[in-house]
Coordinates of C-alpha atoms in Angstrom, one line a residue:
Chain A
M1 CA -70.2 -41.9 212.1
Y2 CA -66.6 -41.5 213.0
A3 CA -66.7 -37.7 212.4
Q4 CA -68.5 -35.6 215.1
L5 CA -68.9 -31.8 215.4
V6 CA -67.1 -31.0 212.2
K7 CA -66.8 -27.3 211.8
T8 CA -67.1 -25.6 208.4
D9 CA -66.0 -22.0 209.1
A10 CA -69.4 -20.9 207.7
A11 CA -71.1 -18.0 209.6
R12 CA -74.3 -18.6 207.7
L13 CA -75.5 -20.4 204.6
R14 CA -75.3 -18.2 201.5
T15 CA -77.7 -18.3 198.5
L16 CA -76.5 -18.9 195.0
D17 CA -77.1 -15.2 194.2
E18 CA -74.7 -14.2 196.9
M19 CA -71.8 -16.3 195.5
D20 CA -69.2 -15.2 193.0
P21 CA -69.5 -16.9 189.6
Q22 CA -66.8 -19.5 190.3
E23 CA -68.3 -20.6 193.6
R24 CA -71.8 -20.5 192.1
A25 CA -70.7 -22.8 189.3
F26 CA -69.2 -25.1 191.9
Q27 CA -72.4 -25.2 194.0
E28 CA -74.5 -25.8 190.9
R29 CA -72.4 -28.8 190.0
I30 CA -72.9 -30.2 193.5
D31 CA -76.6 -29.5 193.3
A32 CA -76.7 -31.4 190.0
G33 CA -75.1 -34.4 191.9
E34 CA -71.7 -34.2 190.2
K35 CA -68.5 -35.4 191.8
I36 CA -65.7 -32.9 192.6
E37 CA -62.3 -34.3 191.9
P38 CA -58.9 -33.4 193.5
K39 CA -57.5 -31.1 190.8
E40 CA -60.6 -29.1 190.4
W41 CA -61.4 -25.7 191.9
M42 CA -63.2 -25.8 195.2
P43 CA -63.9 -23.2 197.9
E44 CA -61.4 -23.1 200.6
G45 CA -64.1 -23.8 203.2
Y46 CA -65.1 -27.0 201.4
R47 CA -61.5 -28.1 201.3
K48 CA -60.8 -27.4 204.9
T49 CA -64.0 -29.0 206.1
L50 CA -63.4 -32.1 204.1
V51 CA -59.8 -32.3 205.6
R52 CA -61.3 -32.1 209.1
Q53 CA -64.0 -34.6 208.4
I54 CA -61.9 -37.2 206.5
S55 CA -58.9 -36.9 208.8
Q56 CA -61.2 -37.3 211.9
H57 CA -62.7 -40.3 210.3
A58 CA -59.2 -41.8 209.5
H59 CA -57.9 -41.1 213.0
S60 CA -61.0 -42.9 214.4
E61 CA -60.1 -45.9 212.4
I62 CA -56.6 -46.1 213.7
V63 CA -57.4 -45.2 217.3
G64 CA -60.2 -47.7 217.0
Q65 CA -57.6 -50.5 216.5
L66 CA -56.6 -50.1 220.2
P67 CA -59.8 -51.1 222.1
E68 CA -60.3 -54.1 219.8
G69 CA -56.7 -55.0 219.6
N70 CA -56.9 -55.4 223.4
W71 CA -58.8 -58.6 222.8
I72 CA -56.9 -60.2 219.9
T73 CA -54.5 -61.9 222.3
R74 CA -57.4 -63.0 224.5
A75 CA -59.9 -64.1 221.8
P76 CA -61.6 -67.2 223.1
T77 CA -61.2 -69.5 220.0
L78 CA -58.8 -69.6 217.0
E79 CA -61.7 -68.7 214.7
R80 CA -62.7 -65.7 216.8
K81 CA -59.0 -64.6 216.9
A82 CA -58.7 -64.9 213.1
I83 CA -62.0 -62.9 212.5
L84 CA -61.0 -60.2 215.0
L85 CA -57.5 -59.9 213.4
A86 CA -59.1 -59.6 210.0
K87 CA -61.5 -56.9 211.3
V88 CA -58.8 -54.9 213.0
Q89 CA -56.6 -55.2 209.9
D90 CA -59.6 -53.8 207.9
E91 CA -59.8 -50.8 210.2
A92 CA -56.2 -50.0 209.6
G93 CA -56.9 -50.4 205.8
H94 CA -59.8 -48.0 206.2
G95 CA -57.4 -45.5 207.9
L96 CA -55.1 -45.9 204.9
Y97 CA -57.7 -45.2 202.3
L98 CA -59.0 -42.2 204.2
Y99 CA -55.6 -40.7 204.8
C100 CA -55.0 -41.1 201.0
A101 CA -58.3 -39.4 200.3
A102 CA -57.5 -36.5 202.6
E103 CA -54.0 -36.2 201.0
T104 CA -55.7 -35.4 197.7
L105 CA -56.8 -32.2 199.4
G106 CA -53.2 -31.0 200.0
I107 CA -52.4 -32.2 203.5
S108 CA -49.8 -34.9 204.2
R109 CA -50.4 -37.9 206.5
D110 CA -47.6 -36.7 208.7
E111 CA -49.3 -33.4 209.2
M112 CA -52.6 -35.2 210.0
Y113 CA -50.7 -37.3 212.6
A114 CA -49.2 -34.2 214.1
Q115 CA -52.7 -32.8 214.5
L116 CA -53.9 -35.9 216.1
H117 CA -51.0 -36.1 218.5
S118 CA -51.3 -32.5 219.5
G119 CA -55.0 -32.8 220.2
K120 CA -55.9 -30.4 217.4
A121 CA -57.7 -33.1 215.4
K122 CA -60.3 -35.3 217.1
Y123 CA -61.3 -38.9 216.7
S124 CA -64.7 -40.4 217.5
S125 CA -65.6 -40.2 221.2
I126 CA -66.6 -43.8 221.3
F127 CA -63.0 -45.1 221.3
N128 CA -62.3 -43.5 224.6
Y129 CA -64.4 -46.1 226.3
P130 CA -62.7 -49.3 227.6
T131 CA -63.2 -52.9 226.3
L132 CA -63.6 -54.8 229.6
S133 CA -64.9 -58.1 228.4
W134 CA -65.2 -60.3 225.3
A135 CA -68.8 -59.2 224.9
D136 CA -67.5 -55.6 224.3
I137 CA -65.9 -56.9 221.1
G138 CA -69.4 -58.1 220.1
A139 CA -71.0 -54.8 221.2
I140 CA -68.5 -52.7 219.2
G141 CA -69.2 -54.6 216.0
W142 CA -72.9 -54.7 216.5
L143 CA -73.5 -51.1 217.9
V144 CA -70.4 -49.0 217.0
D145 CA -70.0 -50.4 213.5
G146 CA -73.7 -50.4 213.1
A147 CA -73.9 -46.7 214.0
A148 CA -70.9 -46.0 211.7
I149 CA -72.7 -47.6 208.7
M150 CA -75.8 -45.4 209.2
N151 CA -73.7 -42.4 208.2
Q152 CA -71.2 -44.1 205.9
V153 CA -73.7 -45.6 203.5
P154 CA -75.0 -42.2 202.4
L155 CA -71.4 -40.8 202.2
Q156 CA -70.8 -43.2 199.3
R157 CA -72.8 -40.6 197.3
C158 CA -71.1 -37.6 198.7
S159 CA -69.8 -34.8 196.5
Y160 CA -66.1 -35.4 196.8
G161 CA -64.9 -38.2 194.5
P162 CA -62.0 -39.8 196.5
Y163 CA -64.0 -39.8 199.7
A164 CA -67.1 -41.3 198.1
R165 CA -65.0 -44.0 196.5
A166 CA -63.1 -44.8 199.7
M167 CA -66.5 -45.1 201.4
V168 CA -67.7 -47.7 198.9
R169 CA -64.9 -50.1 199.9
I170 CA -65.3 -49.3 203.6
C171 CA -69.0 -49.9 203.7
K172 CA -68.6 -53.4 202.3
E173 CA -66.2 -54.3 205.1
E174 CA -68.2 -52.5 207.8
S175 CA -71.3 -54.6 207.2
F176 CA -69.2 -57.7 207.7
H177 CA -67.9 -56.2 210.9
Q178 CA -71.4 -55.4 212.1
R179 CA -72.6 -59.0 211.4
Q180 CA -69.6 -60.6 213.2
G181 CA -70.3 -58.4 216.2
F182 CA -74.0 -59.4 216.2
H183 CA -72.9 -63.0 215.9
I184 CA -70.7 -62.7 219.0
M185 CA -73.6 -61.2 220.9
S186 CA -76.0 -63.9 219.8
V187 CA -73.7 -66.7 220.9
L188 CA -73.2 -65.1 224.3
A189 CA -77.0 -64.4 224.6
K190 CA -77.6 -68.1 224.1
G191 CA -74.8 -69.1 226.4
S192 CA -74.3 -69.7 230.1
D193 CA -75.8 -67.2 232.7
A194 CA -72.4 -65.7 233.0
Q195 CA -72.2 -65.1 229.3
K196 CA -75.6 -63.6 229.2
A197 CA -74.7 -61.3 232.0
M198 CA -71.5 -60.4 230.1
A199 CA -73.6 -59.5 227.0
Q200 CA -76.1 -57.4 228.9
D201 CA -73.3 -55.6 230.7
A202 CA -71.7 -54.7 227.4
L203 CA -75.0 -53.4 226.0
D204 CA -75.5 -51.4 229.2
R205 CA -72.1 -49.7 228.8
W206 CA -72.0 -49.2 225.0
W207 CA -75.6 -48.2 224.3
W208 CA -75.4 -44.5 225.3
P209 CA -71.9 -43.9 223.9
S210 CA -73.2 -45.4 220.6
L211 CA -76.0 -42.9 220.5
M212 CA -73.5 -40.2 221.3
M213 CA -71.6 -41.1 218.1
F214 CA -74.1 -39.3 216.0
G215 CA -73.4 -36.0 217.9
P216 CA -75.8 -33.7 219.6
S217 CA -78.9 -32.4 217.7
D218 CA -77.7 -30.3 214.8
D219 CA -81.0 -29.0 213.5
A220 CA -79.9 -25.5 214.3
S221 CA -76.3 -25.9 213.3
V222 CA -75.0 -23.7 210.5
H223 CA -72.0 -26.1 210.1
S224 CA -74.4 -29.0 209.4
A225 CA -76.4 -26.9 207.0
Q226 CA -73.3 -25.9 205.1
S227 CA -72.0 -29.5 205.0
M228 CA -75.4 -30.6 203.7
A229 CA -75.4 -27.9 201.0
W230 CA -72.0 -29.2 200.0
N231 CA -73.3 -32.8 200.0
I232 CA -70.7 -34.1 202.4
K233 CA -73.3 -34.7 205.0
Q234 CA -76.7 -36.1 204.0
D235 CA -78.8 -36.6 207.2
S236 CA -79.2 -34.7 210.4
N237 CA -77.7 -36.2 213.6
D238 CA -81.2 -36.8 215.0
A239 CA -82.5 -38.5 211.9
L240 CA -79.5 -40.9 211.9
R241 CA -79.9 -41.6 215.6
Q242 CA -83.6 -42.3 215.1
K243 CA -82.7 -44.7 212.3
F244 CA -80.1 -46.4 214.4
V245 CA -82.5 -46.9 217.4
D246 CA -85.2 -48.2 215.2
Q247 CA -82.9 -50.7 213.6
T248 CA -81.1 -51.8 216.8
V249 CA -83.9 -52.1 219.4
P250 CA -85.6 -55.1 217.7
Q251 CA -82.2 -56.7 217.4
A252 CA -81.6 -56.3 221.1
R253 CA -85.0 -57.8 221.8
F254 CA -84.2 -60.7 219.4
L255 CA -81.1 -61.4 221.5
G256 CA -83.1 -61.3 224.7
L257 CA -81.2 -58.3 225.9
T258 CA -82.6 -55.1 227.5
V259 CA -81.8 -51.7 226.1
P260 CA -80.9 -49.6 229.2
D261 CA -83.4 -46.8 228.5
P262 CA -86.5 -46.4 230.6
D263 CA -88.0 -43.9 228.2
L264 CA -87.8 -46.3 225.2
A265 CA -91.3 -46.9 223.7
W266 CA -92.8 -47.6 220.3
N267 CA -94.5 -44.6 218.8
E268 CA -97.1 -45.8 216.4
E269 CA -97.8 -42.4 215.0
K270 CA -94.2 -41.7 213.9
G271 CA -93.5 -45.3 213.1
G272 CA -90.4 -45.3 215.3
F273 CA -89.2 -45.5 218.9
D274 CA -89.3 -42.7 221.3
F275 CA -86.1 -42.8 223.4
G276 CA -84.2 -40.9 226.0
Q277 CA -81.3 -38.5 225.5
P278 CA -77.7 -39.5 226.2
D279 CA -75.9 -37.6 228.9
W280 CA -74.5 -34.8 226.7
D281 CA -72.4 -33.5 229.6
E282 CA -70.5 -36.8 229.5
F283 CA -70.2 -36.5 225.7
Y284 CA -68.6 -33.0 226.0
A285 CA -66.4 -34.2 228.8
V286 CA -65.1 -37.1 226.6
I287 CA -64.6 -34.8 223.6
A288 CA -62.6 -32.4 225.9
G289 CA -60.3 -35.2 226.8
N290 CA -61.8 -36.5 230.0
G291 CA -63.2 -39.9 228.9
P292 CA -62.1 -43.0 230.7
C293 CA -59.4 -43.8 228.1
N294 CA -58.5 -40.6 226.3
R295 CA -55.1 -40.3 227.7
E296 CA -54.2 -43.9 227.2
R297 CA -55.4 -44.0 223.6
L298 CA -53.6 -40.8 222.6
Q299 CA -50.4 -41.8 224.4
A300 CA -50.4 -45.2 222.7
R301 CA -50.6 -43.5 219.3
K302 CA -47.9 -41.0 220.3
D303 CA -45.6 -43.7 221.6
A304 CA -46.1 -45.8 218.4
W305 CA -45.1 -42.8 216.4
D306 CA -42.2 -41.6 218.5
E307 CA -40.7 -45.1 219.1
G308 CA -41.1 -45.9 215.5
A309 CA -39.1 -42.8 214.3
W310 CA -35.9 -44.8 214.0
F311 CA -37.7 -47.3 211.8
R312 CA -39.1 -44.8 209.4
E313 CA -35.8 -42.9 209.3
G314 CA -34.0 -46.1 208.6
L315 CA -36.2 -46.9 205.6
S316 CA -35.9 -43.4 204.2
A317 CA -32.1 -43.5 204.6
H318 CA -31.9 -46.8 202.8
A319 CA -34.1 -45.5 200.0
R320 CA -31.7 -42.5 199.6
K321 CA -28.6 -44.7 199.6
K322 CA -30.2 -46.9 197.0
A323 CA -31.0 -43.9 194.8
D324 CA -27.5 -42.5 195.2
R325 CA -26.0 -45.9 194.2
R326 CA -28.2 -46.0 191.1
M327 CA -27.1 -42.5 190.2
A328 CA -23.5 -43.3 190.7
Q329 CA -23.8 -46.4 188.5
A330 CA -25.6 -44.4 185.8
A331 CA -22.9 -41.7 185.9
Chain B
M1 CA -48.7 -91.7 200.7
A2 CA -51.7 -92.9 202.8
G3 CA -52.2 -91.7 206.4
H4 CA -52.2 -95.2 207.8
A5 CA -48.7 -95.8 206.5
V6 CA -47.3 -93.5 209.3
Q7 CA -47.3 -94.0 213.0
T8 CA -49.8 -91.6 214.7
A9 CA -47.5 -90.3 217.3
P10 CA -44.8 -88.8 215.0
L11 CA -47.5 -87.2 212.9
V12 CA -49.1 -85.7 216.0
E13 CA -45.7 -84.5 217.2
L14 CA -44.9 -82.9 213.9
A15 CA -48.3 -81.2 213.6
L16 CA -48.0 -79.8 217.1
R17 CA -44.5 -78.5 216.5
M18 CA -45.6 -76.8 213.3
G19 CA -48.8 -75.5 214.7
D20 CA -47.5 -74.3 218.0
N21 CA -44.8 -72.2 216.2
C22 CA -47.5 -70.6 214.1
L23 CA -49.8 -70.0 217.1
I24 CA -47.1 -68.4 219.3
L25 CA -45.5 -66.3 216.6
G26 CA -49.0 -65.2 215.4
H27 CA -49.8 -64.2 219.0
R28 CA -46.6 -62.2 219.3
N29 CA -47.2 -60.4 216.0
S30 CA -50.7 -59.6 217.0
E31 CA -49.5 -57.8 220.1
W32 CA -48.3 -55.0 217.8
C33 CA -51.8 -54.2 216.6
G34 CA -52.3 -50.5 216.6
H35 CA -48.8 -49.9 218.0
S36 CA -46.4 -50.4 215.1
P37 CA -44.3 -47.6 213.6
A38 CA -46.3 -47.1 210.5
L39 CA -49.8 -47.8 209.4
E40 CA -48.6 -50.1 206.6
E41 CA -46.7 -52.1 209.2
D42 CA -49.9 -52.5 211.3
I43 CA -51.6 -53.9 208.3
A44 CA -48.7 -56.2 207.3
L45 CA -48.2 -57.6 210.8
A46 CA -51.9 -58.2 211.2
N47 CA -51.9 -59.9 207.9
M48 CA -49.0 -62.1 208.8
A49 CA -50.6 -62.9 212.2
L50 CA -53.7 -63.8 210.4
D51 CA -51.8 -66.2 208.0
L52 CA -50.1 -67.8 211.0
I53 CA -53.4 -68.3 213.0
G54 CA -54.9 -69.8 209.8
Q55 CA -52.0 -72.2 209.6
T56 CA -52.4 -73.0 213.3
Q57 CA -56.0 -74.0 212.7
L58 CA -54.8 -76.4 210.0
W59 CA -51.9 -77.9 211.9
L60 CA -53.6 -78.2 215.3
G61 CA -56.7 -79.6 213.5
L62 CA -54.5 -82.3 212.0
A63 CA -52.8 -83.0 215.3
A64 CA -56.3 -83.3 217.0
E65 CA -57.5 -85.6 214.2
A66 CA -54.4 -87.8 214.2
E67 CA -54.3 -88.0 217.9
G68 CA -57.9 -89.4 217.9
R69 CA -58.7 -88.4 221.5
G70 CA -61.8 -86.3 220.7
R71 CA -59.9 -83.0 221.2
S72 CA -60.3 -80.1 218.8
A73 CA -57.7 -77.6 217.5
D74 CA -59.1 -75.1 220.0
D75 CA -58.7 -77.6 222.9
L76 CA -55.1 -78.0 221.9
A77 CA -54.5 -74.3 221.7
Y78 CA -56.4 -73.3 224.8
L79 CA -56.3 -76.2 227.2
R80 CA -52.7 -77.4 227.2
D81 CA -50.2 -76.0 229.7
V82 CA -46.6 -74.9 229.0
P83 CA -44.8 -78.3 229.0
A84 CA -47.2 -79.7 226.3
F85 CA -46.3 -76.8 223.9
R86 CA -43.9 -77.8 221.2
N87 CA -42.9 -74.4 219.7
L88 CA -39.3 -73.2 219.3
L89 CA -37.9 -70.9 222.0
L90 CA -37.3 -68.3 219.2
V91 CA -41.0 -67.6 218.6
E92 CA -41.9 -67.0 222.2
Q93 CA -39.3 -64.4 222.7
P94 CA -40.7 -60.9 223.5
N95 CA -41.3 -58.5 220.7
G96 CA -38.7 -55.9 222.0
D97 CA -38.4 -53.0 219.6
F98 CA -39.8 -53.3 216.0
G99 CA -36.4 -54.3 214.8
R100 CA -36.2 -57.3 217.1
T101 CA -39.7 -58.4 216.0
I102 CA -38.6 -58.2 212.3
M103 CA -35.3 -60.1 213.0
R104 CA -37.2 -62.8 214.9
Q105 CA -39.5 -63.1 211.9
F106 CA -36.7 -63.2 209.4
L107 CA -34.7 -66.0 211.2
F108 CA -37.9 -68.0 211.6
D109 CA -39.2 -67.4 208.0
S110 CA -35.8 -68.4 206.6
W111 CA -36.3 -71.8 208.3
H112 CA -40.1 -72.0 207.9
L113 CA -40.2 -71.8 204.1
P114 CA -37.6 -74.5 203.3
M115 CA -39.3 -76.7 206.0
L116 CA -42.7 -76.3 204.4
R117 CA -41.2 -77.0 201.0
A118 CA -39.7 -80.2 202.3
L119 CA -43.0 -81.1 203.9
Q120 CA -44.8 -80.9 200.6
G121 CA -43.1 -84.3 199.9
A122 CA -44.3 -85.8 203.2
S123 CA -45.6 -89.4 203.4
D124 CA -48.9 -88.1 204.7
E125 CA -51.0 -86.2 202.2
R126 CA -52.6 -84.0 204.8
V127 CA -49.2 -82.7 205.8
A128 CA -48.3 -82.2 202.2
E129 CA -51.5 -80.2 201.6
I130 CA -51.1 -78.0 204.5
A131 CA -47.5 -77.3 203.7
E132 CA -48.4 -76.4 200.1
K133 CA -51.0 -73.9 201.2
A134 CA -48.8 -72.4 203.9
S135 CA -45.7 -72.2 201.8
K136 CA -47.4 -69.7 199.5
E137 CA -48.1 -67.4 202.4
V138 CA -44.7 -67.9 204.0
A139 CA -42.8 -67.2 200.8
Y140 CA -44.3 -63.7 201.1
H141 CA -43.4 -63.4 204.8
L142 CA -39.8 -64.3 204.0
E143 CA -39.7 -61.8 201.2
R144 CA -41.0 -59.1 203.4
S145 CA -38.9 -59.8 206.5
G146 CA -35.7 -60.2 204.5
D147 CA -36.4 -57.0 202.7
L148 CA -36.9 -55.1 206.0
V149 CA -33.7 -56.6 207.5
I150 CA -31.8 -55.3 204.5
R151 CA -33.3 -51.8 204.5
L152 CA -33.0 -51.3 208.3
G153 CA -29.5 -52.9 208.5
D154 CA -28.3 -50.7 205.7
G155 CA -30.3 -47.6 206.9
T156 CA -29.2 -45.1 209.5
E157 CA -26.6 -45.7 212.1
E158 CA -29.3 -46.2 214.7
S159 CA -31.3 -48.7 212.6
H160 CA -28.1 -50.6 211.9
R161 CA -27.2 -50.7 215.6
R162 CA -30.7 -51.9 216.6
M163 CA -30.8 -54.6 213.9
Q164 CA -27.3 -55.9 214.9
A165 CA -28.4 -55.9 218.6
A166 CA -31.5 -57.9 217.7
L167 CA -29.5 -60.3 215.7
D168 CA -27.0 -60.8 218.4
L169 CA -29.7 -61.4 221.0
L170 CA -31.8 -63.8 218.9
W171 CA -29.0 -65.8 217.3
S172 CA -28.7 -68.2 220.2
Y173 CA -32.4 -69.2 219.6
A174 CA -31.8 -70.1 215.9
G175 CA -29.8 -73.2 216.5
E176 CA -32.8 -75.1 218.0
M177 CA -34.4 -75.2 214.5
F178 CA -31.6 -77.5 213.3
A179 CA -31.0 -79.6 216.5
G180 CA -32.7 -82.9 216.0
D181 CA -34.0 -84.9 218.9
A182 CA -35.4 -88.5 219.2
R183 CA -38.8 -87.3 218.1
D184 CA -37.4 -85.7 215.0
A185 CA -35.7 -88.9 214.2
E186 CA -39.0 -90.8 214.4
I187 CA -40.7 -88.1 212.3
A188 CA -38.0 -88.4 209.7
A189 CA -38.0 -92.2 209.8
A190 CA -41.8 -92.0 209.1
G191 CA -41.1 -90.0 206.0
L192 CA -42.9 -87.0 207.3
A193 CA -40.2 -84.4 207.5
P194 CA -36.5 -84.1 206.8
E195 CA -33.9 -84.4 209.6
P196 CA -33.7 -80.9 211.1
D197 CA -30.0 -80.6 210.4
S198 CA -30.5 -81.1 206.7
L199 CA -32.1 -77.7 206.4
R200 CA -29.2 -75.8 208.0
P201 CA -27.2 -75.2 204.8
V202 CA -30.0 -73.6 202.9
W203 CA -31.0 -71.6 205.9
R204 CA -27.4 -70.5 206.5
S205 CA -26.7 -69.5 203.0
H206 CA -29.9 -67.4 202.7
V207 CA -29.5 -65.8 206.1
E208 CA -25.8 -64.9 205.3
A209 CA -26.7 -63.4 202.0
V210 CA -29.4 -61.2 203.5
L211 CA -27.2 -60.2 206.4
A212 CA -24.4 -59.3 204.1
E213 CA -26.6 -57.1 202.0
A214 CA -27.9 -55.6 205.3
T215 CA -24.3 -54.9 206.3
L216 CA -24.9 -56.9 209.5
A217 CA -22.2 -59.2 211.0
V218 CA -23.0 -62.8 211.5
P219 CA -22.6 -63.6 215.2
Q220 CA -19.7 -65.8 216.1
N221 CA -21.2 -67.5 219.1
D222 CA -23.1 -70.5 217.8
Y223 CA -24.2 -71.8 221.2
A224 CA -27.9 -72.8 220.8
Q225 CA -30.6 -72.5 223.5
K226 CA -32.8 -75.5 223.2
G227 CA -35.8 -77.1 224.9
G228 CA -38.9 -75.6 223.3
K229 CA -39.5 -78.5 221.0
S230 CA -39.7 -80.9 223.9
G231 CA -41.7 -78.7 226.2
R232 CA -39.0 -76.9 228.2
H233 CA -39.7 -73.3 227.5
S234 CA -38.5 -69.9 228.5
E235 CA -40.3 -68.0 231.2
H236 CA -42.2 -66.1 228.6
L237 CA -44.5 -68.8 227.3
G238 CA -46.5 -69.1 230.6
F239 CA -47.5 -65.4 230.3
I240 CA -48.5 -65.8 226.7
L241 CA -50.7 -68.7 227.6
A242 CA -52.1 -67.0 230.7
E243 CA -53.4 -64.2 228.4
M244 CA -54.4 -66.3 225.5
Q245 CA -56.2 -69.0 227.4
F246 CA -57.9 -66.7 229.9
L247 CA -61.5 -67.0 228.7
Q248 CA -61.4 -70.7 228.2
R249 CA -59.9 -71.2 231.6
A250 CA -62.3 -68.7 233.4
Y251 CA -65.4 -70.1 231.7
P252 CA -64.7 -73.9 231.2
G253 CA -66.8 -75.5 228.6
A254 CA -68.5 -72.3 227.3
A255 CA -69.1 -71.9 223.6
W256 CA -68.0 -68.6 222.0

């Protein structure tokens, strides 16, 4: 769930009868479960929404390198360091597949970066929280990647071919990430009192931001309804959140950790947990740029881009020189 | 070829020297994570760091085993202080700009690959096996770092200037790779590794060929900064260890 509050430009959902023949044929293909491929006709709203969604997802992957990258140099053993390096490398790889998927919709990676750097494009709110202890690396894998998987598994069947195929590869790696995070937590939970406290503190800080990853309730959202009609979103935010809580609470109990929600209770009738609402004011504040790490995260990305300009220009200049030399030789 | 045919101490020394180079350079590369100039570079650097940390596990695992004092590879990485580290001064130098990071990698890779190839003929099978596995990875590192040195050296005026500055700065740390000390002599006498100086011609010819293609000038000052191999480091290593060893030092004996 690295895309939140994705707008569709739809004022309301239209019926098949209200669509012109081209759009209607498009919608009928989606309804029949067909994949849409890059060169095919698509409504402008579909294209724009997908660009927003996929680029937001891609940006989340690359900004997400930062909080975890924090701990690579401090990882407590060589094996943990190697696993974390592999994980963060995977995230960068996910970013790459996703940027490539978005590029098939007629936007360049440079344009997407410019939107990220200007603040026009968003990334997941979760990465604006700090990683303060080693247990946070466990909590991110367990909770954040766990929440991401909830949404990404169904996206493997979404209507846009390149996005669906990128998601197949990504999901395989995310489930490894989730397991390594849970493993870090389980070692800490079985460790010294200080390690247990570290694990509990990480759960206390990451629990609510993880629930926020699904976004506020969207049962009344026209954007969500439109995205669902296009089959680029399959489940409501509340349904995914419920699924996440139902899956995660028993895991926390297995670890001997306490989920920081006084309202948490098993509801026999619905076959799931009742739980409290995250602080949505905090969510909107983070989205608006006021999370604990928004400024640092974005500045780090801008600095990487600006300070790397000479490098990228150097490579381009060399490629041009080489091409010119080949031309001169051929002439 | 059997392990018992060699003295333990030279084997431990060799494994520490190889492993510490990998650990410290892997650490430096991993500092770039999320901050490099292009997404492809983030991926490539993390990949290289991962290779180097994997090689660290093998070398320090061998050092721990050969030393026979009940220590693990992690103990060696996380519980030794600066003077016990055996890495070259070159690999602990700060990243600087991306050009300096690439140049440091290139100068090191150009030594690392021939060294690993020579180690494949070591009198100890464990050394030969690690060297064989590592040399496959390092061949790729060298291909990549050499390629980037060429492209950036022969790129724009600015990229050329930055690469030349990086080369001029790091050149004085290259000599240590070829300066043999008493321990190197013991290691060579045990048939474990070549005398360091014997690798200089192949290093020099490869480096000069790449620098020529990169339109970069070979620095004239051949004064070599030395000390890393015997535990006399630059100021930088202490900070690397303070960061790297933090959790093991703050929570002694904890499992992770």
